[in-house]
Short mmCIF file of C-alpha atoms in Angstrom, two decimals:
data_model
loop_
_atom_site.label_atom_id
_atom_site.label_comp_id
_atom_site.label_asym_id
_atom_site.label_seq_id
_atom_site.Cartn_x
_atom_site.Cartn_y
_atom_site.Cartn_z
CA UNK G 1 16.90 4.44 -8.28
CA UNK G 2 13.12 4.91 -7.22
CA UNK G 3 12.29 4.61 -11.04
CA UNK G 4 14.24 1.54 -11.83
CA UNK G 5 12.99 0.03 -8.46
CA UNK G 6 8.93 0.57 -9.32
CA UNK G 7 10.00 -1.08 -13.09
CA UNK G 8 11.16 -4.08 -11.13
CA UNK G 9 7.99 -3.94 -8.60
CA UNK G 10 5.64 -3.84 -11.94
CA UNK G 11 7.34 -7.11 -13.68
CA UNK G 12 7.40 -8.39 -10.12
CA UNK G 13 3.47 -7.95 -10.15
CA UNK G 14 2.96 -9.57 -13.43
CA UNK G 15 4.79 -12.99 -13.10
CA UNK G 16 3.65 -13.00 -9.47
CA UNK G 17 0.65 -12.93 -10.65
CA UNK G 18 0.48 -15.06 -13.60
CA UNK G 19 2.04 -17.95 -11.62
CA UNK G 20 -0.72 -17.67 -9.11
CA UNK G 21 -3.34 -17.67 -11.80
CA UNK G 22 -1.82 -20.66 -13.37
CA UNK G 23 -2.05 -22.66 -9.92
CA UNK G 24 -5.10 -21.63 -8.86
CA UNK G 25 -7.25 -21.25 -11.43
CA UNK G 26 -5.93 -23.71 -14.33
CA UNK G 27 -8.75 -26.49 -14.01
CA UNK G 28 -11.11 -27.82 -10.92
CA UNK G 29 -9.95 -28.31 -7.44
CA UNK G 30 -11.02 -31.60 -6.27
CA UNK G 31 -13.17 -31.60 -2.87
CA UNK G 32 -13.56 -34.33 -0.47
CA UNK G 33 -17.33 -35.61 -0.35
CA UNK G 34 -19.13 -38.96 0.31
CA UNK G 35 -18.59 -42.03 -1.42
CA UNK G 36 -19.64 -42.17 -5.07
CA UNK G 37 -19.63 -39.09 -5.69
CA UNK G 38 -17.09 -36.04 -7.18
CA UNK G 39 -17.19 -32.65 -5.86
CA UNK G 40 -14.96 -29.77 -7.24
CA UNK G 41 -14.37 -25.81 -7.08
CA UNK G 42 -13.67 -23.98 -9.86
CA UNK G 43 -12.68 -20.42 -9.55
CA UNK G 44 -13.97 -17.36 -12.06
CA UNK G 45 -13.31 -13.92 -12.35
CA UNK G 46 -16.52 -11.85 -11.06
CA UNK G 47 -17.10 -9.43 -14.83
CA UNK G 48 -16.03 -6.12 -15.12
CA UNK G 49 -13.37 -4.62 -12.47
CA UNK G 50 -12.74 -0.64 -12.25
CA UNK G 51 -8.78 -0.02 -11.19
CA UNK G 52 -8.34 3.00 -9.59
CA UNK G 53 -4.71 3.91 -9.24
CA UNK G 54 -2.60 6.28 -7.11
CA UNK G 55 0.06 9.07 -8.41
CA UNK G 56 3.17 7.75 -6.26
CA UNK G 57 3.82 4.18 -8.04
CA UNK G 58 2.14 5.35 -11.37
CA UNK G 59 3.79 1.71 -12.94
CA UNK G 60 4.11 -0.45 -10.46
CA UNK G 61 0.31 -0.23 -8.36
CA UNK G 62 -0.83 0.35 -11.58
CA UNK G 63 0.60 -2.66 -13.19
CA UNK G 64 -0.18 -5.06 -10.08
CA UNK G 65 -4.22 -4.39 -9.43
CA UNK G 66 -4.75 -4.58 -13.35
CA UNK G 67 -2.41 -7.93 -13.44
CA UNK G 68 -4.53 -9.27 -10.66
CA UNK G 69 -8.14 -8.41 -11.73
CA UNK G 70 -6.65 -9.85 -15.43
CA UNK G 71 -5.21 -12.99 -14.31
CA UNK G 72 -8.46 -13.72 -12.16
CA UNK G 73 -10.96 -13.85 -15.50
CA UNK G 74 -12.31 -10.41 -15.79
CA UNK G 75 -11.91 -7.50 -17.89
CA UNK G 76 -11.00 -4.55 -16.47
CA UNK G 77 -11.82 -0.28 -17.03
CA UNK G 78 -8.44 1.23 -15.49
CA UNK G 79 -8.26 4.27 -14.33
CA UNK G 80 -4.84 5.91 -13.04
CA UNK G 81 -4.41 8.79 -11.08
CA UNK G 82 -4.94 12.40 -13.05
CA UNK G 83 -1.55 13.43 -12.21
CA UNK G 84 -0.32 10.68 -13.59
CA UNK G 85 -2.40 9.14 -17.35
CA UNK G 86 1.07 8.65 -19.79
CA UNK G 87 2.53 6.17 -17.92
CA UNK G 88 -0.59 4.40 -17.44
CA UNK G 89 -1.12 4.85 -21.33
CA UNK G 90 1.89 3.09 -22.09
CA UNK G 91 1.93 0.61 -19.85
CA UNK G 92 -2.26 -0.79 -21.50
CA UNK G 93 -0.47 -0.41 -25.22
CA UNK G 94 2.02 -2.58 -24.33
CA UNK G 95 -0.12 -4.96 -22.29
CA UNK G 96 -2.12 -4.66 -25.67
CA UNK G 97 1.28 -5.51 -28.00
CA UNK G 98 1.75 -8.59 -25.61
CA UNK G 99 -1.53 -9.68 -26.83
CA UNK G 100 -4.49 -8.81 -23.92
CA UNK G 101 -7.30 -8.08 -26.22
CA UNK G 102 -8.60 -4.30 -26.23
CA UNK G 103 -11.95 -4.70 -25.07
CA UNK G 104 -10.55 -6.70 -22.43
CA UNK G 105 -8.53 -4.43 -20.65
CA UNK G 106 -9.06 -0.43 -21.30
CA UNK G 107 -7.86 2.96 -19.77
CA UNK G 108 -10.24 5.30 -18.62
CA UNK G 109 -7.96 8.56 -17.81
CA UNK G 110 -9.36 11.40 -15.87
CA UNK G 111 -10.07 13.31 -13.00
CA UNK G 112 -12.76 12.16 -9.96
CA UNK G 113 -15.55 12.83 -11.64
CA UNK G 114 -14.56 9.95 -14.46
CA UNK G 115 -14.03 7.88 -11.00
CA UNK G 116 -17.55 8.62 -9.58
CA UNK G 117 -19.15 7.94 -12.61
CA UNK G 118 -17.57 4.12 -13.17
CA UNK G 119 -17.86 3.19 -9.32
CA UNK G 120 -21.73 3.97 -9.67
CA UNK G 121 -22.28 2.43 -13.00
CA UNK G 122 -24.66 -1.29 -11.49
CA UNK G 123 -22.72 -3.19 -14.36
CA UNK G 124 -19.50 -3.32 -12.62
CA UNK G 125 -18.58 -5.95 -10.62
CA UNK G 126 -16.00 -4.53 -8.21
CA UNK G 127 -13.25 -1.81 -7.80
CA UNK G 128 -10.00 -2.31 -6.36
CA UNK G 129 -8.82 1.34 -5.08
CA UNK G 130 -5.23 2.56 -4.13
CA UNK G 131 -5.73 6.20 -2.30
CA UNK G 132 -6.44 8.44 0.37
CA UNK G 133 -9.34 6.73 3.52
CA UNK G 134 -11.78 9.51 2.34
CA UNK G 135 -12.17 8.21 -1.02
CA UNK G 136 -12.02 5.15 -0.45
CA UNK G 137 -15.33 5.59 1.80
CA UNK G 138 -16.53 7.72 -1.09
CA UNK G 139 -16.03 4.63 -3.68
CA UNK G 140 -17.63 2.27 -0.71
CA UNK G 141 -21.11 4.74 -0.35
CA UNK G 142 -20.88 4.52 -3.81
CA UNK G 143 -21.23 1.00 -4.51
CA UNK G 144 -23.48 0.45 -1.59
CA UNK G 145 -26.47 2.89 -3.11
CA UNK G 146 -26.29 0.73 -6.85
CA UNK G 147 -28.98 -1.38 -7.64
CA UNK G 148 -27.76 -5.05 -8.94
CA UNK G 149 -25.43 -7.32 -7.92
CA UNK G 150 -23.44 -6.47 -4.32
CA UNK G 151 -19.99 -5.39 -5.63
CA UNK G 152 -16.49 -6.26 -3.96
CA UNK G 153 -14.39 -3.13 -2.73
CA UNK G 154 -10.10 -4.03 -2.29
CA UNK G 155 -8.77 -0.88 -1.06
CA UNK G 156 -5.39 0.25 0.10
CA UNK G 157 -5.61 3.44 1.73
CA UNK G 158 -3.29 6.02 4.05
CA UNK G 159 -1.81 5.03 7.56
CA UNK G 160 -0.28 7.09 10.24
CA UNK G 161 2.96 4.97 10.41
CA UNK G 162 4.83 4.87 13.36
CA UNK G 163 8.23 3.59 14.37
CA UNK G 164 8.69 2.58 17.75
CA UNK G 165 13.05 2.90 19.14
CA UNK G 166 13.78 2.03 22.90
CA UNK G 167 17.23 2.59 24.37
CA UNK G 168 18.87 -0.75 23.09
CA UNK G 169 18.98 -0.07 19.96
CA UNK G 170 21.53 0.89 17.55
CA UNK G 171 21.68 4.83 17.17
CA UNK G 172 23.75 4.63 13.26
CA UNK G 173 20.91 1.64 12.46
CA UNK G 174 18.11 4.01 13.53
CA UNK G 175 18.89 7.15 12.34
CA UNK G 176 20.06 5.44 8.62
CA UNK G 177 16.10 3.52 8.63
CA UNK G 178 14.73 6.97 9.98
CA UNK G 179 16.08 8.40 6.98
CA UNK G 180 15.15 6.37 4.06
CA UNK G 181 11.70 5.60 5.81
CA UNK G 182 10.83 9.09 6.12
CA UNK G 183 12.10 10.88 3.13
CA UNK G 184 12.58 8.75 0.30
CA UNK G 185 10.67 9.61 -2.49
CA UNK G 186 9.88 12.60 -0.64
CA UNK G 187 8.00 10.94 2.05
CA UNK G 188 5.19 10.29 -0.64
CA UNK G 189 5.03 6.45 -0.28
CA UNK G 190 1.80 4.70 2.10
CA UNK G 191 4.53 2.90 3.68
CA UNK G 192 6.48 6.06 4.56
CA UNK G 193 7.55 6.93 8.22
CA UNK G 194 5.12 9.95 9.92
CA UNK G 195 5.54 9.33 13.55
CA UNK G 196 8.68 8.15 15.29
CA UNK G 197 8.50 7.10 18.85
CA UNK G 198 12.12 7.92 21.08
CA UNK G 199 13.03 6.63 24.29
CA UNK G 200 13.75 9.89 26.13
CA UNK G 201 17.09 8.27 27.80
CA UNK G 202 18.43 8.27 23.86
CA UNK G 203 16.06 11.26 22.45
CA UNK G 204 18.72 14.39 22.73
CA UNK G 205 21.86 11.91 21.07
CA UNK G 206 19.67 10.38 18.80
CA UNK G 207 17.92 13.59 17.48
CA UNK G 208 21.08 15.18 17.58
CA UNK G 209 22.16 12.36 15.18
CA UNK G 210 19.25 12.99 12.62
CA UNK G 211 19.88 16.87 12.40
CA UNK G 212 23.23 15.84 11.51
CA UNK G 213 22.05 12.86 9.04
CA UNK G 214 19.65 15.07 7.20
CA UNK G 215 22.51 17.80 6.52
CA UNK G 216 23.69 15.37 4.19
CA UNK G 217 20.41 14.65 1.87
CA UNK G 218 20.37 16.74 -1.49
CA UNK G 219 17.26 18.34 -2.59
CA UNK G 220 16.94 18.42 -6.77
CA UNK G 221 16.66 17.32 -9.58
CA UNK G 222 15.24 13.16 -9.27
CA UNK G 223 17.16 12.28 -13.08
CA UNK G 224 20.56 13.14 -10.89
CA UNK G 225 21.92 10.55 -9.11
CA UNK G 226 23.34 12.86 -6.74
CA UNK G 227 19.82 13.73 -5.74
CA UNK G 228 18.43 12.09 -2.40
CA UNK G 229 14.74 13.79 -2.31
CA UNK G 230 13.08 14.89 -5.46
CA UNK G 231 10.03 17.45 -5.70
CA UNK G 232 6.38 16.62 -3.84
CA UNK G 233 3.46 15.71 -6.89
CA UNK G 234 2.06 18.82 -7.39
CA UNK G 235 1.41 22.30 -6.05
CA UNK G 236 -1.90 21.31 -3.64
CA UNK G 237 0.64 18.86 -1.94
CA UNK G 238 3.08 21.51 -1.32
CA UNK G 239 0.76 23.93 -0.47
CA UNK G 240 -0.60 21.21 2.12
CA UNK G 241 2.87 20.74 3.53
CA UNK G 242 3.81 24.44 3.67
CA UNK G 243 0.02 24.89 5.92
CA UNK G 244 1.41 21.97 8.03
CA UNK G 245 4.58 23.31 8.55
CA UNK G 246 3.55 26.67 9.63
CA UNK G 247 1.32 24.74 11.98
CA UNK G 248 3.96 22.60 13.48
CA UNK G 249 6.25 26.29 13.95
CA UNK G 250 3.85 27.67 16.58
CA UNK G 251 3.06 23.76 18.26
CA UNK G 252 5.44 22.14 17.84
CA UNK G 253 10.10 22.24 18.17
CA UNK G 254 12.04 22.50 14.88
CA UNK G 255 14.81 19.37 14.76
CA UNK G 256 16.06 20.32 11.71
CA UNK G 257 14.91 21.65 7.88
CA UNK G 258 17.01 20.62 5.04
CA UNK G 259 18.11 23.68 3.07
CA UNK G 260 17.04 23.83 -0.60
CA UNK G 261 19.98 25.20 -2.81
CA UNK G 262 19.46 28.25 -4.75
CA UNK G 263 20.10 26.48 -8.18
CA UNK G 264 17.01 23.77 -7.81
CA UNK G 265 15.76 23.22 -11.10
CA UNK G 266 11.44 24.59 -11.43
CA UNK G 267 9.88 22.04 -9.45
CA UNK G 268 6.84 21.73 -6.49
CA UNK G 269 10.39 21.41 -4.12
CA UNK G 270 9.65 21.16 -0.18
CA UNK G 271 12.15 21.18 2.04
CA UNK G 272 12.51 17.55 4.36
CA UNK G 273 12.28 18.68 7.89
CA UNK G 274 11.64 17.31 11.02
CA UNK G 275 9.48 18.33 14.31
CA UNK G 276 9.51 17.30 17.70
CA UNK G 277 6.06 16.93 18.87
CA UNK G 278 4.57 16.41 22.68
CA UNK G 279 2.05 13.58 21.36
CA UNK G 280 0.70 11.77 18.34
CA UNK G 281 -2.84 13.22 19.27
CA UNK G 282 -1.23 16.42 17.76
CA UNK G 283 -1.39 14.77 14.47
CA UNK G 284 -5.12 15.35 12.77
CA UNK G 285 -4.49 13.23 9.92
CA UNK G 286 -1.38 11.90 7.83
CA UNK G 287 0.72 14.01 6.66
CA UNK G 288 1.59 12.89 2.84
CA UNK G 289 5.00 13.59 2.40
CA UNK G 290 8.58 14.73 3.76
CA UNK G 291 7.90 16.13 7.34
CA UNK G 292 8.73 13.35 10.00
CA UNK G 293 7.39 13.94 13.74
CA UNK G 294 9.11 12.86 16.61
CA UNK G 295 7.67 11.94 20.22
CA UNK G 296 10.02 11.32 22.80
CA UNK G 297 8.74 8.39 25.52
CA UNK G 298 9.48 7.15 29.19
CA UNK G 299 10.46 3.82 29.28
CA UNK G 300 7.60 2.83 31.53
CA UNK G 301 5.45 4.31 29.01
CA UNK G 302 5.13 2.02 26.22
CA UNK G 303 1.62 0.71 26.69
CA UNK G 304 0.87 4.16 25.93
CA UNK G 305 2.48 4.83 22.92
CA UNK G 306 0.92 1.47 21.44
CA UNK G 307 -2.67 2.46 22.92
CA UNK G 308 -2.32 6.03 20.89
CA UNK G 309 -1.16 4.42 17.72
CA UNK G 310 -3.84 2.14 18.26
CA UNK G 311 -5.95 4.42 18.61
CA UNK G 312 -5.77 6.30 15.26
CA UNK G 313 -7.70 3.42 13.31
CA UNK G 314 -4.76 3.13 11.05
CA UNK G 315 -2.90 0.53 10.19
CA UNK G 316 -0.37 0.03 7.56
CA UNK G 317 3.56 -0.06 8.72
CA UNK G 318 5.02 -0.32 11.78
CA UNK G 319 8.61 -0.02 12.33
CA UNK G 320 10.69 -1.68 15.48
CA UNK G 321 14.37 -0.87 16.57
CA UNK G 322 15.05 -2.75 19.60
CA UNK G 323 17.77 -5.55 20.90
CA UNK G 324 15.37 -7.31 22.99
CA UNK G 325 13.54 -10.10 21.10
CA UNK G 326 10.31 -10.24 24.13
CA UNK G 327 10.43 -6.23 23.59
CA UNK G 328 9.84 -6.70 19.64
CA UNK G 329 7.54 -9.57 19.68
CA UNK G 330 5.51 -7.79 22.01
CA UNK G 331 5.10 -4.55 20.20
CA UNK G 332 4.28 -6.22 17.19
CA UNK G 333 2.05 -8.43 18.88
CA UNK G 334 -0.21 -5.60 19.87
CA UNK G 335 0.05 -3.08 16.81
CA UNK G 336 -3.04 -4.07 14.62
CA UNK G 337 -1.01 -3.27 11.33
CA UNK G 338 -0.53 -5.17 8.53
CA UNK G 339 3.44 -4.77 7.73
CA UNK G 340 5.91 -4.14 10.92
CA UNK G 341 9.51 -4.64 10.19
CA UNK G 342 12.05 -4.86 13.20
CA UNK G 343 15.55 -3.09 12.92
CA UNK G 344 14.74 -2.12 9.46
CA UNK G 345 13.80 0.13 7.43
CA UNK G 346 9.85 0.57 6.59
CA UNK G 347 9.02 0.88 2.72
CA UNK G 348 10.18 -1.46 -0.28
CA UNK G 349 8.11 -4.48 0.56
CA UNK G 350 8.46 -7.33 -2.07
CA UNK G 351 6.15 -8.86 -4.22
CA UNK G 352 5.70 -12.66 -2.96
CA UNK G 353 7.86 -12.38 0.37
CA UNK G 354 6.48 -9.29 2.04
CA UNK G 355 2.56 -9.00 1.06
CA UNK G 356 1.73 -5.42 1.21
CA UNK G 357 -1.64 -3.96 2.74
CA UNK G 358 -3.04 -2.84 6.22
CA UNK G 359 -5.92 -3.00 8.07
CA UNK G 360 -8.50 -0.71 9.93
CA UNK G 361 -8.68 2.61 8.38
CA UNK G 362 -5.88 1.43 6.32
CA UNK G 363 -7.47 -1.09 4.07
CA UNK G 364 -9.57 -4.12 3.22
CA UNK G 365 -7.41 -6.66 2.37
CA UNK G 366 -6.02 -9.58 1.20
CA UNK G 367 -2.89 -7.96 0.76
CA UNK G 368 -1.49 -7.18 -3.22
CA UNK G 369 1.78 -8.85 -3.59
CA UNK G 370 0.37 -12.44 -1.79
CA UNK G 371 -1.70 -15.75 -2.04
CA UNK G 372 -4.80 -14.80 -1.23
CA UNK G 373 -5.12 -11.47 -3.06
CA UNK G 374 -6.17 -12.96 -6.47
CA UNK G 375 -9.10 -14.81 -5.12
CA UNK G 376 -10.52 -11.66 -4.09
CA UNK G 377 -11.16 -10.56 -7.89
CA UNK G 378 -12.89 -14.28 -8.51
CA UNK G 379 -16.26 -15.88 -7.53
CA UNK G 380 -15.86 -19.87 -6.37
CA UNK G 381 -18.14 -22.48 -8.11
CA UNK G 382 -18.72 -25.79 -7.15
CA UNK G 383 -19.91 -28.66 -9.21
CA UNK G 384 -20.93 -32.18 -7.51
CA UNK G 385 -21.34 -35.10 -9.70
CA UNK G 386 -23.27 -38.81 -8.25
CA UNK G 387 -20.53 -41.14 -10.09
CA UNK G 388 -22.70 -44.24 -9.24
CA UNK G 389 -26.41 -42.71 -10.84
CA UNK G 390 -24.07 -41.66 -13.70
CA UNK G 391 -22.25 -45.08 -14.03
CA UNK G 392 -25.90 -46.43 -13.99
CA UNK G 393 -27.53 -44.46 -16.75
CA UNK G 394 -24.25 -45.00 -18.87
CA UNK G 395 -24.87 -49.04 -18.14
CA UNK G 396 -28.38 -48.68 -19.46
CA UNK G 397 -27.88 -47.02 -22.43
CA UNK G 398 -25.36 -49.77 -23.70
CA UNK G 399 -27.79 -52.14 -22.77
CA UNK G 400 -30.31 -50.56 -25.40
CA UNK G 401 -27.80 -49.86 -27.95
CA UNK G 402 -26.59 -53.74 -27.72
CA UNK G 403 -30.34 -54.66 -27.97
#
């Protein structure tokens, strides 16, 4: 389902894209200026843009900052993720069999070092960056210490998402957005749940409920549609979680671990568990993939828990389960993130309706997916033309020619 989903997010991308170019860039926007005379913007893509992709939508983020750097005039180096080069590989030949040029668009596969070396290179005239907040402020020093031309950074980077539940809310609803949010795809999405936020009246029923919930996800093989979680990327991400986990044993109260069954096919398989936790301070960093932390809350306490997520610098999804409209509106209202959804789940956002991107230590902006995120990849030109010196000149020179 995750596969055929990140197809659809990839085609998504392109005619999202493509009609955006089409009205935006097709021709000169007229400007308002003084009489006699005719002002326009034109819009141009900047020169050469670096892509530099993640492993955990190999098509689809791929697809969409390559699209958008295309679409806006320039030509574009892309590099994918190096856990992750043959999808990338097909996806440029058939951009090339649909008839993009091959010096226009090219892919540039390997590890970091292939990374460092394009994001320093003076020619280049911008990166857009899906990844981890440490490299993207690696790819920002970067660009800073080139001589030439400033370049433009658009990065997308990690968050420490939280989901906020007070005591009105549906227990079923919360535990069933819990779920997916948390450890779909195996918790490796940037949109994925890390943190989630209990009123303690609810807190024993409702964790009680997610022990229960999780006994029913299967761990295996992803091609199986009886599969619910499939294996973490590699084995320094399951190494990571396994260090995490034995840290969150000694500070921190096993809710539940999902068992792994003795026939999983080979595989970098982690178990989905999750951890009740005395505060998000605990937290040193996110946590990239199926391990979920839970904070239980007084009710007179909620300032608090929006100061601390606050407080991380992050800022990418927020998630809201609540049957009081003032109580939502005001959470949201004071959670600098870029995407909160309110008795929903927290992942999937669509291409044209829900633009995708945070803020803070989470990103740059304009978010991928909406209006303004083409415009970012172009520099704006205007051209002003005096209509009454030009009608003039033209009256003069049919005066000679007549004579």
């Amino acid at each position: 389902l995750d596969a055929v989903l990140e197809v659809r997010e990839a085609v998504d991308f392109l005619r999202y894209y493509a009609a955006e170019a089409r009205r935006e860039f097709a021709g000169p926007h007229p400007m308002p200026g003084p009489t006699g005379e005719d002002n326009s913007l034109h819009l141009h893509g900047r020169g050469v843009f670096a892509t530099i992709s993640p492993w955990n939508f190999p098509l689809a983020i791929f697809t969409g900052m390559t699209a958008a750097a295309l679409a806006a005039g320039n030509s574009v180096l892309a590099k994918p993720a190096e856990q992750t080069p043959l999808v990338a590989a097909l996806a440029v030949r058939l951009c090339h069999e649909a008839g993009i040029p091959d010096d226009v668009l090219q892919l540039v596969p390997g590890d970091g070092k292939v990374g460092a070396a394009l994001t320093s290179d003076p020619r280049l005239a911008g990166v857009a960056f899906t990844g981890s907040t440490e490299t993207a402020h690696a790819i920002n020093r970067a660009l800073a210490a080139r001589d030439g031309p400033l370049a433009t950074l658009i990065a997308e980077t990690g968050g420490q998402n939280a989901m906020i539940v007070d005591s009105s809310a549906l227990p079923e609803q919360v535990v069933r957005d819990t779920v997916i949010s948390a450890f779909q795809s195996a918790g490796q999405r940037c949109s994925a749940l890390r943190v989630l936020f209990v009123q303690q009246d609810i807190a024993p029923k409702l964790n009680a409920m997610l022990a229960g919930a999780m006994d029913e996800l299967t761990v295996g093989d992803p091609a199986l549609l009886s599969t619910d979680v499939g294996p973490v990327i590699d084995k320094d991400a399951k190494a990571m979680l396994e260090k995490h986990a034995a840290r969150m044993a000694k500070e921190g109260t096993l809710i539940k671990e999902v068992k792994l069954k003795p026939d999983c096919p080979l595989g970098y398989f982690f178990a989905p568990r999750a951890y009740r936790i005395d505060a998000l301070s605990r937290l040193e960093r996110e946590v990239f993939g199926p391990i979920l932390h839970v904070v239980e809350y007084g009710a007179d306490r909620l300032d608090d828990v929006i100061d601390a997520v606050n407080r991380t610098g992050y800022g990418l999804t927020l998630g809201i389960h609540t049957r009081i409209d003032g109580k939502a509106s005001y959470i949201a209202e004071r959670l600098h993130v870029g995407n909160a959804y309110v008795n929903r789940n927290m992942i999937g956002a669509v291409v044209g309706v829900q633009p995708f991107g945070g803020e803070g230590l989470s990103g740059t902006g304009p978010k991928a997916g909406g209006p303004r995120y083409l415009h970012r990849f172009a520099t704006e030109r205007t051209l002003s033309v005096d209509t009454t010196a030009s009608g003039g000149n033209a009256s003069l020179l049919s005066l000679n020619e007549e004579n």
